[in-house]
């Protein structure tokens, strides 16, 4: 399946000052598959090591950081010869081998000819900042498949070509728009986890069976995340992480068609209240990549980070398919959008995903705005102003908060994301993006 991060990988491969590359991302977002497939099509040979499956391989990095010895030992263990100029070395689940991560500094300095890609699911959770060879490695961030990648995976390439470079005021035909909105609702069910997407593609000729297979995959993924809590966080901390993780969908669902509210720790567990009590479990989930955090700012001024308060934020699940599974939402009802009034939070979670997935080469922080009773789902810096990004689940798009924001801050561009078609008013600078083009809000 095509992933847009392949462009970044190719740029890295061709870079004149290439450093070892580390790909970060939650478990099962496709890091290993991508590296193997891309490597096989680009390099003479690919040498793959998984430190969780083969912990003995980590010992080869513990003796010293002599890069030639390490490469020779790896080649001996793999029963092959590693060509420094033509081959790719993949070090997977590198968080299980801290010395291997540290060695990347020496590969950068002493053996820059060798292309090395490392990948890890829990790098920010297990390893301290001191373990990272700062300035000696490049980073890429991998997310669940975005809507565009999902759309291409289900054989819709010809349709997507119409959206490759459209003008902002180029309204799509009703036929194309309706089809894309249908596919958006399908994405709400399947989400962007590659295993779930593959399950849908394999069984799509029988939709009831496809729904079941997709949910089976999603439940398995959730169980895998919760097993990670127990394996890497300690018994007591793991219990708190699990309670917090399971509470996020419940709090999201409390909003109806309004903007989701800030996360309230007092609603998580009786007797354990306040941000300080939950800060470590929250950091674990965010660093593991399975929870997205949008900080709430109380003024729309740059830099946005200066107007945040540490304990005021929204939380989202990293994949809408996982979100629907955690809430036990019936797939058919979710697809048909007849699961009750609480639709706004699903659209908002979807947009949060799309904004984060827009950039692979850096972390994309999410911000929300709230002053008094007015609130905007997302805001971002743009030129010398702050752009509001209001999210509406359907076709009803009256937006008092957006009007209040525009009146107070006079942004050069304001964005509304909804089920409506693409449109742009140049005089007012107001852009309506259909939900399936939400990622544009991070790219304009």
Short mmCIF file of C-alpha atoms in Angstrom, two decimals:
data_model
loop_
_atom_site.label_atom_id
_atom_site.label_comp_id
_atom_site.label_asym_id
_atom_site.label_seq_id
_atom_site.Cartn_x
_atom_site.Cartn_y
_atom_site.Cartn_z
CA UNK A 1 0.00 0.00 0.00
CA UNK A 2 1.29 3.43 -0.91
CA UNK A 3 2.37 5.69 1.96
CA UNK A 4 3.20 9.34 1.41
CA UNK A 5 6.21 9.06 3.72
CA UNK A 6 7.94 7.20 0.87
CA UNK A 7 8.73 10.61 -0.63
CA UNK A 8 10.58 11.55 2.55
CA UNK A 9 12.46 8.26 2.50
CA UNK A 10 13.60 8.87 -1.06
CA UNK A 11 14.73 12.39 -0.20
CA UNK A 12 16.70 10.97 2.72
CA UNK A 13 18.31 8.29 0.52
CA UNK A 14 19.52 10.85 -2.00
CA UNK A 15 20.69 13.42 0.54
CA UNK A 16 24.37 14.37 0.29
CA UNK A 17 24.68 14.72 4.07
CA UNK A 18 22.60 11.68 4.97
CA UNK A 19 22.54 10.61 8.60
CA UNK A 20 21.05 7.43 10.08
CA UNK A 21 17.25 7.68 10.03
CA UNK A 22 14.88 6.92 12.91
CA UNK A 23 11.19 6.42 12.16
CA UNK A 24 8.90 6.94 15.13
CA UNK A 25 5.27 5.91 15.33
CA UNK A 26 2.70 3.89 17.25
CA UNK A 27 2.67 0.12 16.99
CA UNK A 28 1.23 -1.34 13.80
CA UNK A 29 1.08 1.86 11.75
CA UNK A 30 3.17 0.16 9.06
CA UNK A 31 6.78 1.10 9.81
CA UNK A 32 8.29 -2.36 9.28
CA UNK A 33 6.29 -3.17 6.15
CA UNK A 34 7.14 0.18 4.61
CA UNK A 35 10.87 -0.08 5.25
CA UNK A 36 11.10 -3.62 3.91
CA UNK A 37 9.05 -2.92 0.77
CA UNK A 38 10.73 0.39 0.01
CA UNK A 39 14.17 -1.01 0.77
CA UNK A 40 13.68 -4.03 -1.48
CA UNK A 41 12.69 -1.80 -4.39
CA UNK A 42 15.51 0.71 -3.87
CA UNK A 43 18.63 -1.02 -2.53
CA UNK A 44 20.62 -4.02 -3.73
CA UNK A 45 19.86 -5.92 -0.52
CA UNK A 46 18.04 -5.31 2.76
CA UNK A 47 19.40 -6.61 6.08
CA UNK A 48 16.71 -6.71 8.77
CA UNK A 49 17.12 -7.03 12.53
CA UNK A 50 14.27 -6.98 15.06
CA UNK A 51 15.65 -6.49 18.57
CA UNK A 52 12.45 -7.67 20.27
CA UNK A 53 12.39 -10.94 18.34
CA UNK A 54 16.18 -11.41 18.39
CA UNK A 55 17.46 -9.86 21.64
CA UNK A 56 20.84 -11.56 21.24
CA UNK A 57 21.58 -9.21 18.34
CA UNK A 58 21.68 -6.31 20.81
CA UNK A 59 24.83 -7.75 22.40
CA UNK A 60 26.80 -6.89 19.26
CA UNK A 61 26.36 -3.21 20.12
CA UNK A 62 27.38 -3.54 23.78
CA UNK A 63 31.09 -4.34 23.43
CA UNK A 64 32.07 -0.99 21.92
CA UNK A 65 31.00 1.43 19.19
CA UNK A 66 33.56 0.38 16.59
CA UNK A 67 31.34 0.51 13.52
CA UNK A 68 33.40 -1.84 11.33
CA UNK A 69 33.36 -4.53 14.02
CA UNK A 70 29.61 -4.11 14.49
CA UNK A 71 28.92 -4.45 10.77
CA UNK A 72 31.19 -7.49 10.49
CA UNK A 73 29.49 -9.14 13.48
CA UNK A 74 26.03 -8.42 12.10
CA UNK A 75 27.02 -9.86 8.74
CA UNK A 76 28.38 -12.98 10.45
CA UNK A 77 25.17 -13.45 12.46
CA UNK A 78 23.00 -12.89 9.39
CA UNK A 79 25.24 -15.17 7.29
CA UNK A 80 25.77 -12.50 4.66
CA UNK A 81 28.04 -9.60 3.74
CA UNK A 82 26.76 -6.05 4.17
CA UNK A 83 27.74 -3.80 1.26
CA UNK A 84 28.31 -0.32 2.69
CA UNK A 85 27.47 1.43 -0.58
CA UNK A 86 24.55 -0.59 -1.93
CA UNK A 87 22.65 -2.14 0.98
CA UNK A 88 20.10 -0.98 3.57
CA UNK A 89 20.37 -1.98 7.23
CA UNK A 90 17.06 -1.91 9.16
CA UNK A 91 17.20 -1.90 12.96
CA UNK A 92 13.63 -2.53 14.09
CA UNK A 93 12.20 -2.07 17.59
CA UNK A 94 15.42 -0.30 18.47
CA UNK A 95 13.99 0.82 21.81
CA UNK A 96 14.81 -2.74 22.98
CA UNK A 97 18.52 -2.10 22.32
CA UNK A 98 19.56 1.29 23.78
CA UNK A 99 23.22 0.78 22.84
CA UNK A 100 22.19 0.22 19.21
CA UNK A 101 20.42 3.56 19.29
CA UNK A 102 23.50 5.24 20.76
CA UNK A 103 25.67 3.61 18.08
CA UNK A 104 23.89 5.61 15.39
CA UNK A 105 26.01 8.59 16.41
CA UNK A 106 29.17 6.67 15.52
CA UNK A 107 27.72 5.35 12.28
CA UNK A 108 26.96 8.95 11.35
CA UNK A 109 30.53 10.03 12.10
CA UNK A 110 32.56 6.98 11.04
CA UNK A 111 30.48 5.16 8.43
CA UNK A 112 28.13 7.63 6.67
CA UNK A 113 28.23 5.48 3.50
CA UNK A 114 25.98 2.84 5.07
CA UNK A 115 22.24 3.52 4.82
CA UNK A 116 20.70 2.74 8.21
CA UNK A 117 17.02 3.03 9.08
CA UNK A 118 15.90 2.41 12.65
CA UNK A 119 12.29 2.11 13.75
CA UNK A 120 10.66 2.04 17.14
CA UNK A 121 7.16 2.06 18.57
CA UNK A 122 7.88 3.13 22.13
CA UNK A 123 11.01 5.23 21.76
CA UNK A 124 9.62 8.18 23.68
CA UNK A 125 8.25 5.92 26.41
CA UNK A 126 11.08 3.52 27.20
CA UNK A 127 14.21 5.53 26.50
CA UNK A 128 15.34 8.77 28.11
CA UNK A 129 16.18 11.82 26.04
CA UNK A 130 19.85 11.21 26.82
CA UNK A 131 19.74 7.97 24.81
CA UNK A 132 19.11 9.81 21.57
CA UNK A 133 22.18 10.80 19.54
CA UNK A 134 20.98 14.37 19.08
CA UNK A 135 22.24 16.01 15.91
CA UNK A 136 23.51 12.72 14.52
CA UNK A 137 20.24 11.20 13.27
CA UNK A 138 17.28 12.29 11.19
CA UNK A 139 13.70 11.64 12.29
CA UNK A 140 10.48 10.87 10.45
CA UNK A 141 7.08 10.41 12.05
CA UNK A 142 4.67 7.77 10.81
CA UNK A 143 0.95 7.81 11.53
CA UNK A 144 -2.04 5.64 10.70
CA UNK A 145 -2.97 5.85 7.03
CA UNK A 146 -4.54 9.23 6.32
CA UNK A 147 -7.74 9.48 4.29
CA UNK A 148 -5.84 9.96 1.04
CA UNK A 149 -3.74 6.84 1.62
CA UNK A 150 -6.84 4.86 2.54
CA UNK A 151 -8.62 6.13 -0.55
CA UNK A 152 -5.74 5.06 -2.79
CA UNK A 153 -5.50 1.67 -1.08
CA UNK A 154 -9.09 0.79 -1.97
CA UNK A 155 -8.43 1.36 -5.69
CA UNK A 156 -9.75 4.89 -6.03
CA UNK A 157 -6.68 6.37 -7.75
CA UNK A 158 -8.51 7.84 -10.74
CA UNK A 159 -10.91 9.77 -8.52
CA UNK A 160 -8.12 11.15 -6.33
CA UNK A 161 -6.26 12.48 -9.36
CA UNK A 162 -9.03 15.07 -9.66
CA UNK A 163 -7.89 16.44 -6.31
CA UNK A 164 -4.15 16.44 -6.97
CA UNK A 165 -3.91 20.21 -7.34
CA UNK A 166 -7.34 21.83 -7.46
CA UNK A 167 -7.96 25.53 -7.03
CA UNK A 168 -9.55 26.61 -3.76
CA UNK A 169 -12.60 27.94 -5.55
CA UNK A 170 -12.98 24.89 -7.82
CA UNK A 171 -16.16 23.31 -6.50
CA UNK A 172 -16.28 19.59 -7.13
CA UNK A 173 -19.18 18.07 -9.02
CA UNK A 174 -21.95 16.73 -6.80
CA UNK A 175 -21.22 13.22 -8.07
CA UNK A 176 -17.56 13.37 -7.03
CA UNK A 177 -18.33 15.12 -3.75
CA UNK A 178 -21.02 12.61 -2.77
CA UNK A 179 -18.69 9.71 -3.51
CA UNK A 180 -15.87 11.21 -1.45
CA UNK A 181 -18.25 11.84 1.45
CA UNK A 182 -19.34 8.20 1.25
CA UNK A 183 -15.69 7.14 1.39
CA UNK A 184 -15.13 9.41 4.40
CA UNK A 185 -17.88 7.59 6.26
CA UNK A 186 -16.27 4.30 5.28
CA UNK A 187 -12.97 5.56 6.71
CA UNK A 188 -14.78 6.37 9.96
CA UNK A 189 -15.43 2.63 10.33
CA UNK A 190 -12.19 1.15 9.00
CA UNK A 191 -9.76 3.85 10.09
CA UNK A 192 -6.15 3.97 8.98
CA UNK A 193 -4.45 1.05 10.71
CA UNK A 194 -2.97 -0.95 7.80
CA UNK A 195 -4.13 -4.35 9.11
CA UNK A 196 -7.72 -3.08 9.36
CA UNK A 197 -7.54 -1.57 5.87
CA UNK A 198 -6.24 -4.86 4.47
CA UNK A 199 -9.01 -6.79 6.23
CA UNK A 200 -11.62 -4.54 4.63
CA UNK A 201 -10.09 -4.83 1.16
CA UNK A 202 -9.89 -8.62 1.43
CA UNK A 203 -13.53 -9.05 2.49
CA UNK A 204 -15.23 -6.03 0.90
CA UNK A 205 -17.40 -8.24 -1.36
CA UNK A 206 -19.36 -9.16 1.77
CA UNK A 207 -19.82 -5.99 3.82
CA UNK A 208 -21.13 -7.71 7.00
CA UNK A 209 -18.09 -10.00 6.96
CA UNK A 210 -15.79 -7.06 6.22
CA UNK A 211 -17.18 -5.13 9.20
CA UNK A 212 -16.59 -8.13 11.47
CA UNK A 213 -13.04 -8.70 10.25
CA UNK A 214 -12.20 -5.01 10.64
CA UNK A 215 -13.51 -4.93 14.20
CA UNK A 216 -11.60 -8.15 15.01
CA UNK A 217 -8.37 -6.49 13.88
CA UNK A 218 -9.12 -3.31 15.83
CA UNK A 219 -9.88 -5.23 19.02
CA UNK A 220 -6.61 -7.10 18.61
CA UNK A 221 -4.72 -3.82 18.20
CA UNK A 222 -6.32 -2.35 21.33
CA UNK A 223 -5.37 -5.48 23.27
CA UNK A 224 -1.80 -5.12 22.00
CA UNK A 225 -1.64 -1.53 23.23
CA UNK A 226 -2.93 -2.55 26.64
CA UNK A 227 -0.40 -5.38 26.80
CA UNK A 228 2.28 -2.74 26.20
CA UNK A 229 1.00 -0.86 29.25
CA UNK A 230 1.58 -3.91 31.43
CA UNK A 231 4.90 -4.83 29.82
CA UNK A 232 6.59 -1.44 29.89
CA UNK A 233 4.91 0.72 32.54
CA UNK A 234 4.83 -1.33 35.74
CA UNK A 235 1.76 -2.87 37.35
CA UNK A 236 0.31 0.16 39.14
CA UNK A 237 1.13 2.71 36.46
CA UNK A 238 -0.20 0.34 33.78
CA UNK A 239 -3.57 0.17 35.52
CA UNK A 240 -3.82 3.97 35.55
CA UNK A 241 -2.73 4.21 31.90
CA UNK A 242 -5.41 1.72 30.92
CA UNK A 243 -8.15 3.52 32.85
CA UNK A 244 -7.16 6.85 31.32
CA UNK A 245 -6.97 5.39 27.80
CA UNK A 246 -10.42 3.81 28.07
CA UNK A 247 -11.91 7.01 29.45
CA UNK A 248 -11.00 9.16 26.44
CA UNK A 249 -13.76 7.83 24.12
CA UNK A 250 -16.30 8.24 26.93
CA UNK A 251 -15.44 11.90 27.42
CA UNK A 252 -15.41 12.55 23.67
CA UNK A 253 -18.90 11.08 23.33
CA UNK A 254 -20.30 13.48 25.94
CA UNK A 255 -20.31 16.24 23.32
CA UNK A 256 -23.03 16.21 20.70
CA UNK A 257 -22.65 18.39 17.64
CA UNK A 258 -20.71 21.02 19.57
CA UNK A 259 -16.96 21.15 19.98
CA UNK A 260 -15.52 18.55 22.33
CA UNK A 261 -14.69 19.83 25.80
CA UNK A 262 -11.37 19.88 27.56
CA UNK A 263 -10.39 16.62 29.17
CA UNK A 264 -11.45 16.36 32.82
CA UNK A 265 -9.34 14.15 35.05
CA UNK A 266 -11.91 14.23 37.82
CA UNK A 267 -14.15 12.03 35.65
CA UNK A 268 -11.54 9.29 35.17
CA UNK A 269 -11.28 7.56 38.54
CA UNK A 270 -12.85 8.19 41.92
CA UNK A 271 -10.34 9.46 44.45
CA UNK A 272 -7.65 10.29 41.88
CA UNK A 273 -8.21 13.80 40.61
CA UNK A 274 -6.19 16.60 39.09
CA UNK A 275 -3.61 16.86 36.35
CA UNK A 276 -0.68 16.09 38.66
CA UNK A 277 -2.14 12.68 39.49
CA UNK A 278 -2.50 11.74 35.84
CA UNK A 279 0.42 13.51 34.19
CA UNK A 280 2.68 10.45 33.92
CA UNK A 281 0.01 8.12 32.46
CA UNK A 282 -0.93 10.87 30.01
CA UNK A 283 2.69 11.38 28.92
CA UNK A 284 2.98 7.64 28.37
CA UNK A 285 -0.02 7.53 26.03
CA UNK A 286 1.01 10.63 24.09
CA UNK A 287 4.63 9.48 23.74
CA UNK A 288 3.45 6.05 22.60
CA UNK A 289 1.58 7.79 19.79
CA UNK A 290 -1.83 6.29 20.54
CA UNK A 291 -3.35 9.47 21.99
CA UNK A 292 -3.34 12.92 20.38
CA UNK A 293 -3.27 16.03 22.57
CA UNK A 294 -4.59 19.43 21.51
CA UNK A 295 -3.52 22.19 23.89
CA UNK A 296 -6.09 24.89 24.58
CA UNK A 297 -4.95 28.49 24.11
CA UNK A 298 -6.81 31.44 25.57
CA UNK A 299 -5.56 33.97 23.03
CA UNK A 300 -5.06 33.65 19.29
CA UNK A 301 -1.59 35.13 19.11
CA UNK A 302 1.81 33.82 18.10
CA UNK A 303 3.55 31.89 19.43
CA UNK A 304 0.56 29.78 20.41
CA UNK A 305 2.59 27.76 22.90
CA UNK A 306 2.91 30.85 25.12
CA UNK A 307 -0.85 30.99 25.61
CA UNK A 308 -1.34 27.39 26.74
CA UNK A 309 -1.95 26.16 30.25
CA UNK A 310 -0.39 22.80 31.07
CA UNK A 311 -3.58 21.23 32.40
CA UNK A 312 -6.01 22.50 29.73
CA UNK A 313 -6.24 20.38 26.60
CA UNK A 314 -8.34 17.98 24.58
CA UNK A 315 -7.48 14.33 24.00
CA UNK A 316 -8.22 12.24 20.93
CA UNK A 317 -7.62 8.63 19.92
CA UNK A 318 -4.92 8.30 17.24
CA UNK A 319 -7.24 6.44 14.83
CA UNK A 320 -11.00 6.87 14.26
CA UNK A 321 -11.40 3.18 13.51
CA UNK A 322 -9.94 2.35 16.93
CA UNK A 323 -12.19 5.03 18.46
CA UNK A 324 -15.34 3.46 17.02
CA UNK A 325 -14.25 0.03 18.21
CA UNK A 326 -13.54 1.30 21.74
CA UNK A 327 -17.06 2.74 21.84
CA UNK A 328 -18.61 -0.46 20.48
CA UNK A 329 -20.32 1.53 17.75
CA UNK A 330 -22.10 -0.64 15.20
CA UNK A 331 -20.11 -0.32 11.94
CA UNK A 332 -23.18 -0.11 9.71
CA UNK A 333 -24.78 2.58 11.90
CA UNK A 334 -21.52 4.51 11.94
CA UNK A 335 -21.22 4.27 8.16
CA UNK A 336 -24.82 5.43 7.67
CA UNK A 337 -24.38 8.19 10.27
CA UNK A 338 -27.48 7.13 12.21
CA UNK A 339 -25.87 6.42 15.57
CA UNK A 340 -27.50 9.33 17.42
CA UNK A 341 -26.66 12.96 17.98
CA UNK A 342 -23.03 12.51 19.03
CA UNK A 343 -21.40 12.92 15.62
CA UNK A 344 -19.36 16.07 16.18
CA UNK A 345 -16.64 14.40 18.22
CA UNK A 346 -16.04 11.81 15.50
CA UNK A 347 -15.48 14.47 12.87
CA UNK A 348 -13.22 16.37 15.26
CA UNK A 349 -11.14 13.27 16.00
CA UNK A 350 -10.87 12.65 12.25
CA UNK A 351 -9.63 16.19 11.60
CA UNK A 352 -7.11 15.91 14.45
CA UNK A 353 -5.71 12.81 12.75
CA UNK A 354 -5.54 14.46 9.35
CA UNK A 355 -3.74 17.52 10.69
CA UNK A 356 -1.14 15.38 12.47
CA UNK A 357 -0.61 13.17 9.41
CA UNK A 358 -0.01 16.15 7.12
CA UNK A 359 3.67 16.32 8.04
CA UNK A 360 6.05 13.37 8.39
CA UNK A 361 9.26 15.32 8.87
CA UNK A 362 8.33 16.94 12.17
CA UNK A 363 5.91 16.79 15.06
CA UNK A 364 2.78 18.80 14.27
CA UNK A 365 1.40 20.23 17.55
CA UNK A 366 -2.35 20.60 17.82
CA UNK A 367 -3.94 23.67 19.40
CA UNK A 368 -7.53 24.57 20.21
CA UNK A 369 -8.84 28.03 21.11
CA UNK A 370 -11.24 29.03 23.87
CA UNK A 371 -12.14 32.46 25.23
CA UNK A 372 -15.22 32.73 27.39
CA UNK A 373 -18.00 30.70 25.80
CA UNK A 374 -16.47 30.82 22.32
CA UNK A 375 -14.27 27.96 21.16
CA UNK A 376 -12.70 26.81 17.91
CA UNK A 377 -11.73 23.17 17.44
CA UNK A 378 -8.25 23.88 16.03
CA UNK A 379 -6.03 26.88 15.36
CA UNK A 380 -2.65 27.16 13.63
CA UNK A 381 -0.13 29.81 12.75
CA UNK A 382 -0.28 31.18 9.21
CA UNK A 383 1.98 34.01 7.99
CA UNK A 384 1.53 36.71 10.65
CA UNK A 385 -1.86 35.61 11.90
CA UNK A 386 -3.65 32.67 13.50
CA UNK A 387 -6.00 30.60 11.32
CA UNK A 388 -9.15 29.22 12.95
CA UNK A 389 -10.22 25.72 11.84
CA UNK A 390 -13.82 25.06 12.80
CA UNK A 391 -15.17 21.52 12.43
CA UNK A 392 -18.78 20.57 11.75
CA UNK A 393 -19.91 16.97 11.38
CA UNK A 394 -22.57 17.52 8.73
CA UNK A 395 -24.16 20.11 6.47
CA UNK A 396 -25.43 22.43 9.24
CA UNK A 397 -22.56 24.85 9.55
CA UNK A 398 -23.72 27.91 11.48
CA UNK A 399 -20.73 28.93 13.54
CA UNK A 400 -21.11 31.59 16.23
CA UNK A 401 -17.64 30.94 17.62
CA UNK A 402 -16.01 31.35 14.21
CA UNK A 403 -17.81 34.65 13.72
CA UNK A 404 -16.61 35.79 17.15
CA UNK A 405 -13.03 34.76 16.34
CA UNK A 406 -13.07 36.63 13.01
CA UNK A 407 -14.57 39.73 14.63
CA UNK A 408 -11.91 39.81 17.33
CA UNK A 409 -8.75 38.72 15.48
CA UNK A 410 -9.39 39.52 11.78
CA UNK A 411 -7.50 36.49 10.36
CA UNK A 412 -6.39 36.62 6.73
CA UNK A 413 -7.81 33.11 6.32
CA UNK A 414 -10.51 31.23 8.21
CA UNK A 415 -11.41 27.60 7.60
CA UNK A 416 -14.56 25.62 8.19
CA UNK A 417 -14.38 21.84 7.76
CA UNK A 418 -17.72 20.13 7.19
CA UNK A 419 -19.68 17.77 4.95
CA UNK A 420 -20.26 20.62 2.49
CA UNK A 421 -18.49 20.96 -0.85
CA UNK A 422 -15.30 22.91 -1.44
CA UNK A 423 -15.76 26.68 -1.67
CA UNK A 424 -13.73 29.84 -1.12
CA UNK A 425 -14.73 33.47 -0.70
CA UNK A 426 -11.70 35.58 -1.62
CA UNK A 427 -13.26 38.79 -0.27
CA UNK A 428 -13.67 37.44 3.27
CA UNK A 429 -10.85 34.89 3.14
CA UNK A 430 -13.25 32.14 4.24
CA UNK A 431 -12.55 28.63 3.03
CA UNK A 432 -14.94 25.71 3.38
CA UNK A 433 -13.13 22.39 3.21
CA UNK A 434 -15.05 19.14 2.90
CA UNK A 435 -13.99 16.73 5.62
CA UNK A 436 -12.10 14.54 3.16
CA UNK A 437 -9.78 17.49 2.41
CA UNK A 438 -9.22 18.39 6.07
CA UNK A 439 -5.48 17.85 5.74
CA UNK A 440 -5.29 20.92 3.50
CA UNK A 441 -5.84 23.00 6.63
CA UNK A 442 -2.32 22.05 7.74
CA UNK A 443 -0.72 22.51 4.32
CA UNK A 444 -2.02 25.85 3.06
#
